[in-house]
mmCIF file of C-alpha atoms in Angstrom:
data_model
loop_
_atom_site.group_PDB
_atom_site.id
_atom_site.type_symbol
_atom_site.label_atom_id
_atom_site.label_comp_id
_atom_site.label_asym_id
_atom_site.label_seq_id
_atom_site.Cartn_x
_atom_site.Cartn_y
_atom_site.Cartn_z
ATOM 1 C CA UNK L 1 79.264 -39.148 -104.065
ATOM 2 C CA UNK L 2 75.555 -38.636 -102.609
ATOM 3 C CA UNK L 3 73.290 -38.337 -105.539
ATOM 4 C CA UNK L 4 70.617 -36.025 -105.447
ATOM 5 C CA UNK L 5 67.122 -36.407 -107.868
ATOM 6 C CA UNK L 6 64.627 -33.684 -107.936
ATOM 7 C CA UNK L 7 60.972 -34.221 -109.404
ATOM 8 C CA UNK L 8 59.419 -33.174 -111.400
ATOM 9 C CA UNK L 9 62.106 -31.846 -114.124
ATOM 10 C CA UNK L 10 59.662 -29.410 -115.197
ATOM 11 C CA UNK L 11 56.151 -27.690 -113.857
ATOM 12 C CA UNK L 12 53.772 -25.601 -115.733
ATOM 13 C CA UNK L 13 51.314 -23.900 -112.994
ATOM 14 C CA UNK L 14 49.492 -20.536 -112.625
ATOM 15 C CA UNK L 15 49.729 -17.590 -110.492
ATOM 16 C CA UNK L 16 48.290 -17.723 -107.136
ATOM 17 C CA UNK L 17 49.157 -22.422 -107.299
ATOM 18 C CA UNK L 18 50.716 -23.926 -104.466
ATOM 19 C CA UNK L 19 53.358 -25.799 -106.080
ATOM 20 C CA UNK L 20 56.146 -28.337 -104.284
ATOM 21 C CA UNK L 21 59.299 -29.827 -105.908
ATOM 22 C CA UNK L 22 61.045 -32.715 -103.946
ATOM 23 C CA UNK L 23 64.354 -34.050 -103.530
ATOM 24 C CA UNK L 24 65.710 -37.215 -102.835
ATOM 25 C CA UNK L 25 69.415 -38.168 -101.524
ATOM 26 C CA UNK L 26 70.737 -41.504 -102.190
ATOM 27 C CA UNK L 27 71.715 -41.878 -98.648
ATOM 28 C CA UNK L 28 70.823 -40.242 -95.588
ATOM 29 C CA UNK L 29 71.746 -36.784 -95.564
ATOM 30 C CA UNK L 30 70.257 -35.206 -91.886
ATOM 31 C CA UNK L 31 69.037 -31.805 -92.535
ATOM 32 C CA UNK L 32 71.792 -30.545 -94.652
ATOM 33 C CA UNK L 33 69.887 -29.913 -97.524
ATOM 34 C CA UNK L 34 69.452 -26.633 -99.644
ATOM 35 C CA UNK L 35 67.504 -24.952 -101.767
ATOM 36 C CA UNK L 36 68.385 -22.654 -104.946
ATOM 37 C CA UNK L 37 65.977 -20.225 -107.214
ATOM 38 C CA UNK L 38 68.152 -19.549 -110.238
ATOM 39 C CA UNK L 39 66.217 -16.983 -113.302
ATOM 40 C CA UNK L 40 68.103 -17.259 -116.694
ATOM 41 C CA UNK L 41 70.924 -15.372 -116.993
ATOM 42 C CA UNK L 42 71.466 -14.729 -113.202
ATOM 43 C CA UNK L 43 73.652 -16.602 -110.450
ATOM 44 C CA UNK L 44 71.686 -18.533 -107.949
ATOM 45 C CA UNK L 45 70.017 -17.172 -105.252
ATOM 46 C CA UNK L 46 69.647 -18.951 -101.849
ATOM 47 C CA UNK L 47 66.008 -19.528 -100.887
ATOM 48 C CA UNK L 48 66.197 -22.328 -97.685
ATOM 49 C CA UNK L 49 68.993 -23.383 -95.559
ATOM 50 C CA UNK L 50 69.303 -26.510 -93.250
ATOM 51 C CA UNK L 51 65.787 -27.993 -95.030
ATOM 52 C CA UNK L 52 63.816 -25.593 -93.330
ATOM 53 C CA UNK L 53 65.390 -22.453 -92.996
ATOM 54 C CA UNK L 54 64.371 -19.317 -94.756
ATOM 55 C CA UNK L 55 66.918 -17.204 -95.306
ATOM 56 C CA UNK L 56 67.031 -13.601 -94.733
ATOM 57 C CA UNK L 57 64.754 -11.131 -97.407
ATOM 58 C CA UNK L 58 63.285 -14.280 -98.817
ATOM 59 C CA UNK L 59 59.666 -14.344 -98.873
ATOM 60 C CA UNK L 60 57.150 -16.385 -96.647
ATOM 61 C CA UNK L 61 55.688 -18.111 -99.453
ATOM 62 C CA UNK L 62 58.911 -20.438 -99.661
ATOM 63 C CA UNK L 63 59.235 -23.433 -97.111
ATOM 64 C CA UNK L 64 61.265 -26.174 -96.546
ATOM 65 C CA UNK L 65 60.704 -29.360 -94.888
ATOM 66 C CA UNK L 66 62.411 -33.142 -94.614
ATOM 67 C CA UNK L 67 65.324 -34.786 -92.845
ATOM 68 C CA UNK L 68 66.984 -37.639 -94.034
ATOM 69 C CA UNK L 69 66.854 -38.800 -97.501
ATOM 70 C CA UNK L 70 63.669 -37.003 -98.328
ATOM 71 C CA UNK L 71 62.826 -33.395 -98.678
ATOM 72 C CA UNK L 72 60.342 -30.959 -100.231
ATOM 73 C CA UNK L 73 60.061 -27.185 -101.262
ATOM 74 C CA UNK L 74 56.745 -25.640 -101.384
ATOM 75 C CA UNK L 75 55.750 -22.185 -102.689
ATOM 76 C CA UNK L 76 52.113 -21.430 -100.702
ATOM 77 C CA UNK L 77 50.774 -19.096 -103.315
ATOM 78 C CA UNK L 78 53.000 -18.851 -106.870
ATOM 79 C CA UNK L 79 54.235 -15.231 -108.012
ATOM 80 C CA UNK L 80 54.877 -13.937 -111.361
ATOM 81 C CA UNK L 81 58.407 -13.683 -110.310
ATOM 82 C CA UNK L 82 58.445 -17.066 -109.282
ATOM 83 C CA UNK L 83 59.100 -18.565 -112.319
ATOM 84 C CA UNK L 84 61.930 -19.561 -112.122
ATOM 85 C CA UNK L 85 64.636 -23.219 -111.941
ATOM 86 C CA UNK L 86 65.019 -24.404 -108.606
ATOM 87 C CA UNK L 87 68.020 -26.523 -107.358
ATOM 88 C CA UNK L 88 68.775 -28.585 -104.204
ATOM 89 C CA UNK L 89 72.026 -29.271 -102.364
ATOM 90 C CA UNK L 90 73.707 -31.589 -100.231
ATOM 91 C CA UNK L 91 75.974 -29.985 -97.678
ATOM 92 C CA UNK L 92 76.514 -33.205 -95.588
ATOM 93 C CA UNK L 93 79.122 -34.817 -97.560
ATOM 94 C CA UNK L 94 82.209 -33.677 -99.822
ATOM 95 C CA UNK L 95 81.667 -33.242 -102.930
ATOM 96 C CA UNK L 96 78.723 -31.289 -102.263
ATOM 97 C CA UNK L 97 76.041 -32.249 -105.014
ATOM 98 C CA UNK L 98 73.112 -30.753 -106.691
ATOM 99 C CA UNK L 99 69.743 -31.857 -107.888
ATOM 100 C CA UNK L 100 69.249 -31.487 -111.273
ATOM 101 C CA UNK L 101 67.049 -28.639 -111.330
ATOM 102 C CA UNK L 102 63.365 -28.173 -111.612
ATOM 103 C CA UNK L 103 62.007 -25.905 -113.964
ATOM 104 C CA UNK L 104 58.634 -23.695 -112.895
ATOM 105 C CA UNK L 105 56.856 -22.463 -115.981
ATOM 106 C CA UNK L 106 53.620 -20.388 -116.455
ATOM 107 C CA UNK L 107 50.621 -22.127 -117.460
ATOM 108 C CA UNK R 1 77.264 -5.047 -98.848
ATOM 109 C CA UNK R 2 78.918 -8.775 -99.949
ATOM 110 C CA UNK R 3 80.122 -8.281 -103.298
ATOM 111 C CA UNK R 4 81.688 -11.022 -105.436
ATOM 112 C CA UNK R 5 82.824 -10.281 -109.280
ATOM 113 C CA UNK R 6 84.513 -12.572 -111.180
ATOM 114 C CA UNK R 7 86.952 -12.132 -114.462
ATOM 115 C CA UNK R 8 89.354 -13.782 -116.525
ATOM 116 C CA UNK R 9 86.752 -16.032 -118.717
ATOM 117 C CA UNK R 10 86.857 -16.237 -122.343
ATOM 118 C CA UNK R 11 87.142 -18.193 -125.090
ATOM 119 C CA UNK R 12 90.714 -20.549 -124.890
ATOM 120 C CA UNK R 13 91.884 -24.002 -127.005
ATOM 121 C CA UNK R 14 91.746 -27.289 -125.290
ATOM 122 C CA UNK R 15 94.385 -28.180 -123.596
ATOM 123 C CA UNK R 16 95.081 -24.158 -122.865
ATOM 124 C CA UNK R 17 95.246 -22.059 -118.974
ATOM 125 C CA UNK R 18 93.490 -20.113 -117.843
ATOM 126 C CA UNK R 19 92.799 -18.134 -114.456
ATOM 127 C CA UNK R 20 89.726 -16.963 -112.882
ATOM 128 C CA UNK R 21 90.111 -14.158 -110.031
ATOM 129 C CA UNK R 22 86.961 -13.089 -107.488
ATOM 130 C CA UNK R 23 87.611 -10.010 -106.180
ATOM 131 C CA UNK R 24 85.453 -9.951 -102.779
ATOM 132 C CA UNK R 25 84.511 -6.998 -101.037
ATOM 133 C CA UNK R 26 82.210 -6.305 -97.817
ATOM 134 C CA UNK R 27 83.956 -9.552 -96.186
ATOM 135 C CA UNK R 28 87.122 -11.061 -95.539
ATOM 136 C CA UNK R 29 87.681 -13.884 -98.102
ATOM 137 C CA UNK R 30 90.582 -15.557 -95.854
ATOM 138 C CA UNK R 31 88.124 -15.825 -92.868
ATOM 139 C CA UNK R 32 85.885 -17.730 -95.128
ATOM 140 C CA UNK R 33 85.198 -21.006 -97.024
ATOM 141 C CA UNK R 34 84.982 -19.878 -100.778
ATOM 142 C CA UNK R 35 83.984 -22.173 -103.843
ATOM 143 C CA UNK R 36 83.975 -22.382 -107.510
ATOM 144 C CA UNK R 37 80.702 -23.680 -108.601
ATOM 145 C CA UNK R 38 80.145 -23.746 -112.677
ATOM 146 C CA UNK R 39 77.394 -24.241 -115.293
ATOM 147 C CA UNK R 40 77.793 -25.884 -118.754
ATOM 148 C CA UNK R 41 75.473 -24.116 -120.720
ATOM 149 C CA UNK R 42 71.540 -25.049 -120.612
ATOM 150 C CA UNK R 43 72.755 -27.681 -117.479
ATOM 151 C CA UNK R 44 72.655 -27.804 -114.179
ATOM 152 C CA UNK R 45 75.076 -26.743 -111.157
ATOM 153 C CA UNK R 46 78.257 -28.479 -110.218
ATOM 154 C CA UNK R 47 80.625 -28.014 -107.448
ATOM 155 C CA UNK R 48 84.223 -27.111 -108.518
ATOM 156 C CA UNK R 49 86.563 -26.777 -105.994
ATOM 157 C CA UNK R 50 86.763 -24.915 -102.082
ATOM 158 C CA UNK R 51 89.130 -23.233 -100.278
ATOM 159 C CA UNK R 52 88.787 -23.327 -96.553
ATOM 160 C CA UNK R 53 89.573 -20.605 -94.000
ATOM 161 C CA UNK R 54 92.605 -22.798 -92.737
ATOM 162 C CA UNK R 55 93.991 -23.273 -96.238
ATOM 163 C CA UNK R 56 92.806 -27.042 -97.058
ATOM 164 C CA UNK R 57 91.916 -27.263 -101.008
ATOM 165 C CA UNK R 58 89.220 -29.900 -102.385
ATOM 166 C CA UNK R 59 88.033 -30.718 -105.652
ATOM 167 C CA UNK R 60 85.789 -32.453 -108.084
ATOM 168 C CA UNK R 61 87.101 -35.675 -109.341
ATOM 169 C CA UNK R 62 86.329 -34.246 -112.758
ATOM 170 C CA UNK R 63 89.071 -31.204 -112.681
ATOM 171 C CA UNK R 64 91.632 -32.776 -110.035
ATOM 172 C CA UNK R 65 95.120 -32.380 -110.592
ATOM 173 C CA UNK R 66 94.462 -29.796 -113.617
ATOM 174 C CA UNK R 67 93.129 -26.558 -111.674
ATOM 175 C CA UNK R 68 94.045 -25.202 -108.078
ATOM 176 C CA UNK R 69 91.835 -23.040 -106.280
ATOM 177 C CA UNK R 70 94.159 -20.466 -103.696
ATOM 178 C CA UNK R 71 93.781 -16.588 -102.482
ATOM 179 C CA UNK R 72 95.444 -13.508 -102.059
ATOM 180 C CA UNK R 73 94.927 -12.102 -98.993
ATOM 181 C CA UNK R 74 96.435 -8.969 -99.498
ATOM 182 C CA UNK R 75 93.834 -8.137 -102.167
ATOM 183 C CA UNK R 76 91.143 -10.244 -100.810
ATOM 184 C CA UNK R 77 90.711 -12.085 -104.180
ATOM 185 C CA UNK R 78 89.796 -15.754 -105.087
ATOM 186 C CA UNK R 79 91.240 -17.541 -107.895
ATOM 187 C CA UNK R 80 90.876 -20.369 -109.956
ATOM 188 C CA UNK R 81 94.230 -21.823 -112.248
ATOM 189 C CA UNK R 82 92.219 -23.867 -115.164
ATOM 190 C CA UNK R 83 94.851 -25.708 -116.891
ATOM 191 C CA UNK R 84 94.930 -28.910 -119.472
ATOM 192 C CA UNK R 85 91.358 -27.446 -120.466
ATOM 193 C CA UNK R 86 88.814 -29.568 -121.853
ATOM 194 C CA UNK R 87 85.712 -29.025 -124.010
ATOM 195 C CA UNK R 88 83.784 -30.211 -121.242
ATOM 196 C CA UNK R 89 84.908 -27.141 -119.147
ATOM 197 C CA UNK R 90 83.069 -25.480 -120.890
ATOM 198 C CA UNK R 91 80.385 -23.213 -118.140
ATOM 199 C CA UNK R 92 79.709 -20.161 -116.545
ATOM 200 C CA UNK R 93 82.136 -20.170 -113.650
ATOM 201 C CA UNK R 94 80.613 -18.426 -110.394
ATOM 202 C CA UNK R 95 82.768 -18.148 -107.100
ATOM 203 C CA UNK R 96 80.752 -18.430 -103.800
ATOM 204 C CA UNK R 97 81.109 -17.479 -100.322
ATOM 205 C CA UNK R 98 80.574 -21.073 -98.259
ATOM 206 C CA UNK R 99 78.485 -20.896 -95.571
ATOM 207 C CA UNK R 100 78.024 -24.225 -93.362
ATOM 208 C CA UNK R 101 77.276 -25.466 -96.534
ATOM 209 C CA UNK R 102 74.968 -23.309 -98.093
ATOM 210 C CA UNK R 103 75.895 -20.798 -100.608
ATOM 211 C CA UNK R 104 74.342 -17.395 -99.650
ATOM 212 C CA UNK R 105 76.622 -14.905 -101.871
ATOM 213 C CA UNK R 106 77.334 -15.473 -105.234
ATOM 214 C CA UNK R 107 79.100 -13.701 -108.339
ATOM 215 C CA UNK R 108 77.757 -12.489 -111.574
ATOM 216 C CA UNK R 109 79.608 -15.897 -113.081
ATOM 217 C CA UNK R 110 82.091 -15.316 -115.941
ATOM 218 C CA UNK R 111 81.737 -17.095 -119.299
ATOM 219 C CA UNK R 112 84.910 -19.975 -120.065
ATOM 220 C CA UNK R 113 84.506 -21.179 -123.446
ATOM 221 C CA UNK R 114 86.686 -24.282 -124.618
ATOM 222 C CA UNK R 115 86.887 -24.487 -127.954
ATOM 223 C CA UNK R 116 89.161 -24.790 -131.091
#
Protein backbone atom coordinates (compact mmCIF):
# COMPACT_ATOMS: atom_id res chain seq x y z
CA UNK A 1 0.00 0.00 0.00
CA UNK A 2 1.35 3.68 -0.90
CA UNK A 3 1.74 5.49 2.32
CA UNK A 4 0.87 8.91 2.52
CA UNK A 5 2.48 11.55 5.46
CA UNK A 6 1.15 14.98 5.77
CA UNK A 7 3.07 17.81 7.80
CA UNK A 8 2.59 19.43 9.95
CA UNK A 9 -0.09 17.35 12.16
CA UNK A 10 -1.31 20.49 13.47
CA UNK A 11 -1.13 24.53 12.59
CA UNK A 12 -2.16 27.36 14.70
CA UNK A 13 -2.28 30.62 12.28
CA UNK A 14 -4.43 33.79 12.02
CA UNK A 15 -6.91 35.16 9.73
CA UNK A 16 -5.77 36.75 6.64
CA UNK A 17 -1.99 33.84 6.91
CA UNK A 18 -1.01 32.10 3.96
CA UNK A 19 -0.69 28.73 5.24
CA UNK A 20 0.54 25.32 3.18
CA UNK A 21 0.29 21.67 4.38
CA UNK A 22 2.32 19.04 2.33
CA UNK A 23 2.10 15.56 1.48
CA UNK A 24 4.40 13.00 0.75
CA UNK A 25 3.76 9.44 -1.06
CA UNK A 26 6.07 6.69 -0.43
CA UNK A 27 6.38 6.05 -4.05
CA UNK A 28 5.67 7.93 -7.02
CA UNK A 29 2.19 8.68 -7.37
CA UNK A 30 1.86 11.12 -10.85
CA UNK A 31 -0.70 13.67 -10.20
CA UNK A 32 -3.28 11.56 -8.60
CA UNK A 33 -3.33 13.21 -5.51
CA UNK A 34 -6.31 14.84 -3.52
CA UNK A 35 -7.19 17.09 -1.21
CA UNK A 36 -9.99 16.99 1.67
CA UNK A 37 -11.35 19.96 4.15
CA UNK A 38 -13.26 18.00 6.77
CA UNK A 39 -15.04 20.53 9.95
CA UNK A 40 -16.02 18.36 13.03
CA UNK A 41 -18.97 16.68 12.80
CA UNK A 42 -19.35 16.92 8.94
CA UNK A 43 -18.33 14.45 5.99
CA UNK A 44 -15.46 15.60 3.92
CA UNK A 45 -15.62 17.99 1.44
CA UNK A 46 -13.48 17.90 -1.77
CA UNK A 47 -11.25 20.96 -2.13
CA UNK A 48 -8.48 19.89 -5.18
CA UNK A 49 -8.53 17.18 -7.65
CA UNK A 50 -5.61 15.75 -9.81
CA UNK A 51 -2.95 17.99 -7.44
CA UNK A 52 -4.02 21.01 -8.94
CA UNK A 53 -7.47 21.08 -9.68
CA UNK A 54 -10.02 23.20 -7.95
CA UNK A 55 -13.08 21.84 -7.90
CA UNK A 56 -16.27 23.44 -8.67
CA UNK A 57 -17.78 26.27 -5.81
CA UNK A 58 -14.49 25.98 -4.04
CA UNK A 59 -12.84 29.15 -3.42
CA UNK A 60 -9.66 30.70 -5.13
CA UNK A 61 -7.80 30.90 -2.05
CA UNK A 62 -7.18 26.97 -2.22
CA UNK A 63 -4.36 25.61 -4.63
CA UNK A 64 -2.75 22.64 -5.35
CA UNK A 65 0.53 21.88 -6.74
CA UNK A 66 3.17 18.69 -7.07
CA UNK A 67 3.55 15.57 -9.17
CA UNK A 68 5.22 12.68 -8.11
CA UNK A 69 5.92 11.87 -4.60
CA UNK A 70 5.63 15.41 -3.40
CA UNK A 71 2.75 17.75 -3.11
CA UNK A 72 1.49 20.88 -1.32
CA UNK A 73 -1.86 22.72 -0.46
CA UNK A 74 -1.79 26.34 0.08
CA UNK A 75 -4.57 28.63 1.34
CA UNK A 76 -3.41 32.42 -0.10
CA UNK A 77 -5.20 34.36 2.56
CA UNK A 78 -6.81 32.10 5.72
CA UNK A 79 -10.71 32.52 6.47
CA UNK A 80 -12.53 32.16 9.61
CA UNK A 81 -14.19 29.27 8.02
CA UNK A 82 -11.08 27.82 7.18
CA UNK A 83 -10.38 26.22 10.15
CA UNK A 84 -10.72 23.29 9.58
CA UNK A 85 -8.63 19.26 9.18
CA UNK A 86 -7.37 18.76 5.89
CA UNK A 87 -6.66 15.29 4.31
CA UNK A 88 -4.79 14.04 1.19
CA UNK A 89 -5.41 11.06 -1.09
CA UNK A 90 -3.84 8.77 -3.33
CA UNK A 91 -5.97 7.78 -6.28
CA UNK A 92 -3.10 6.08 -8.26
CA UNK A 93 -3.04 2.82 -6.62
CA UNK A 94 -5.68 0.35 -4.92
CA UNK A 95 -6.19 0.68 -1.79
CA UNK A 96 -6.55 4.24 -2.10
CA UNK A 97 -4.83 5.87 1.07
CA UNK A 98 -5.06 8.94 3.09
CA UNK A 99 -2.73 11.29 4.85
CA UNK A 100 -3.23 11.51 8.24
CA UNK A 101 -4.80 14.74 8.49
CA UNK A 102 -3.63 18.18 9.30
CA UNK A 103 -5.32 20.14 11.71
CA UNK A 104 -5.68 24.25 11.06
CA UNK A 105 -6.34 26.03 14.31
CA UNK A 106 -6.82 29.78 15.16
CA UNK A 107 -4.06 31.53 16.70
CA UNK B 1 -28.87 17.79 -6.62
CA UNK B 2 -26.41 14.52 -5.59
CA UNK B 3 -27.77 13.30 -2.49
CA UNK B 4 -26.26 10.43 -0.48
CA UNK B 5 -27.87 9.33 3.10
CA UNK B 6 -26.79 6.58 4.84
CA UNK B 7 -28.63 4.26 7.69
CA UNK B 8 -28.46 1.15 9.44
CA UNK B 9 -25.56 2.19 12.12
CA UNK B 10 -25.84 1.59 15.69
CA UNK B 11 -24.54 0.15 18.46
CA UNK B 12 -24.00 -4.06 17.84
CA UNK B 13 -21.68 -6.89 19.93
CA UNK B 14 -18.50 -8.07 18.43
CA UNK B 15 -18.67 -10.61 16.40
CA UNK B 16 -22.48 -9.33 15.36
CA UNK B 17 -23.97 -8.08 11.39
CA UNK B 18 -24.80 -5.52 10.44
CA UNK B 19 -25.87 -3.63 7.10
CA UNK B 20 -25.37 -0.21 5.96
CA UNK B 21 -27.71 1.04 2.94
CA UNK B 22 -26.98 4.60 0.85
CA UNK B 23 -29.86 5.57 -0.70
CA UNK B 24 -28.57 7.89 -3.73
CA UNK B 25 -30.58 10.25 -5.46
CA UNK B 26 -29.82 12.97 -8.32
CA UNK B 27 -27.51 10.13 -10.03
CA UNK B 28 -27.49 6.72 -11.07
CA UNK B 29 -25.51 4.66 -8.48
CA UNK B 30 -25.05 1.59 -11.05
CA UNK B 31 -23.38 3.98 -13.61
CA UNK B 32 -20.96 4.85 -10.94
CA UNK B 33 -17.96 3.76 -8.80
CA UNK B 34 -19.30 4.04 -5.12
CA UNK B 35 -17.17 3.53 -1.82
CA UNK B 36 -17.40 3.03 1.81
CA UNK B 37 -14.92 5.22 3.45
CA UNK B 38 -15.09 5.22 7.57
CA UNK B 39 -13.74 7.14 10.59
CA UNK B 40 -12.85 5.65 14.03
CA UNK B 41 -13.62 8.28 16.23
CA UNK B 42 -11.05 11.35 16.78
CA UNK B 43 -8.88 9.44 13.64
CA UNK B 44 -8.35 9.84 10.40
CA UNK B 45 -10.01 8.52 6.99
CA UNK B 46 -9.76 5.03 5.67
CA UNK B 47 -10.90 3.45 2.55
CA UNK B 48 -13.41 0.56 3.01
CA UNK B 49 -14.45 -1.07 0.15
CA UNK B 50 -15.75 0.03 -3.84
CA UNK B 51 -18.08 -1.10 -6.07
CA UNK B 52 -17.42 -0.41 -9.69
CA UNK B 53 -19.89 0.41 -12.47
CA UNK B 54 -19.13 -3.12 -14.06
CA UNK B 55 -19.72 -4.96 -10.79
CA UNK B 56 -15.94 -5.71 -9.61
CA UNK B 57 -15.81 -5.47 -5.56
CA UNK B 58 -12.43 -4.43 -3.66
CA UNK B 59 -11.55 -4.12 -0.21
CA UNK B 60 -9.30 -3.19 2.62
CA UNK B 61 -7.15 -5.96 3.83
CA UNK B 62 -8.48 -5.01 7.25
CA UNK B 63 -12.38 -6.05 6.60
CA UNK B 64 -11.81 -8.73 3.68
CA UNK B 65 -13.77 -11.70 3.67
CA UNK B 66 -16.12 -10.29 6.62
CA UNK B 67 -18.19 -7.42 4.74
CA UNK B 68 -19.39 -7.21 0.98
CA UNK B 69 -20.14 -4.08 -0.57
CA UNK B 70 -23.15 -4.68 -3.61
CA UNK B 71 -26.30 -2.45 -4.95
CA UNK B 72 -29.73 -2.48 -5.78
CA UNK B 73 -30.40 -1.04 -8.80
CA UNK B 74 -33.91 -1.01 -8.69
CA UNK B 75 -33.81 1.36 -5.71
CA UNK B 76 -30.59 2.94 -6.53
CA UNK B 77 -29.15 2.11 -3.04
CA UNK B 78 -25.58 1.16 -1.81
CA UNK B 79 -24.95 -1.24 0.83
CA UNK B 80 -22.51 -2.43 3.07
CA UNK B 81 -22.96 -6.32 4.89
CA UNK B 82 -20.59 -5.79 8.19
CA UNK B 83 -20.31 -9.15 9.58
CA UNK B 84 -17.79 -10.96 12.29
CA UNK B 85 -17.63 -7.25 13.74
CA UNK B 86 -14.78 -6.12 15.60
CA UNK B 87 -14.15 -3.37 18.18
CA UNK B 88 -11.92 -1.89 15.80
CA UNK B 89 -14.91 -1.26 13.40
CA UNK B 90 -15.78 0.92 15.32
CA UNK B 91 -16.30 4.63 12.89
CA UNK B 92 -18.53 6.79 11.26
CA UNK B 93 -19.26 4.97 8.04
CA UNK B 94 -19.77 7.47 4.96
CA UNK B 95 -20.59 6.06 1.37
CA UNK B 96 -19.07 8.09 -1.56
CA UNK B 97 -19.67 8.60 -5.10
CA UNK B 98 -16.00 7.68 -6.87
CA UNK B 99 -14.93 9.91 -9.21
CA UNK B 100 -11.51 9.06 -11.15
CA UNK B 101 -10.44 8.80 -7.84
CA UNK B 102 -11.52 11.64 -6.06
CA UNK B 103 -14.45 11.68 -3.85
CA UNK B 104 -16.69 14.70 -4.74
CA UNK B 105 -20.16 13.56 -3.02
CA UNK B 106 -20.36 12.29 0.22
CA UNK B 107 -23.07 11.18 2.92
CA UNK B 108 -23.93 12.55 6.26
CA UNK B 109 -21.89 9.20 7.64
CA UNK B 110 -23.83 6.95 10.05
CA UNK B 111 -22.47 6.08 13.51
CA UNK B 112 -21.40 1.88 13.93
CA UNK B 113 -20.53 1.31 17.40
CA UNK B 114 -18.87 -2.15 18.38
CA UNK B 115 -19.16 -2.80 21.65
CA UNK B 116 -20.25 -5.30 24.42
Amino acid sequence: DIQMTQSPSSLSASVGDRVTITCRASQSISSYLNWYQQKPGKAPKLLIYAASSLQSGVPSRFSGSGSGTDFTLTISSLQPEDFATYYCQQSYSTPPTFGQGTRLEIK
Amino acid sequence: EVQLVETGGGLIQPGGSLRLSCAASGFTVSSNYMSWVRQAPGKGLEWVSVIYSGGSTYYADSVKGRFTISRDNSKNTLYLQMNSLRAEDTAVYYCARDHSGSYRHWGQGTLVTVSS
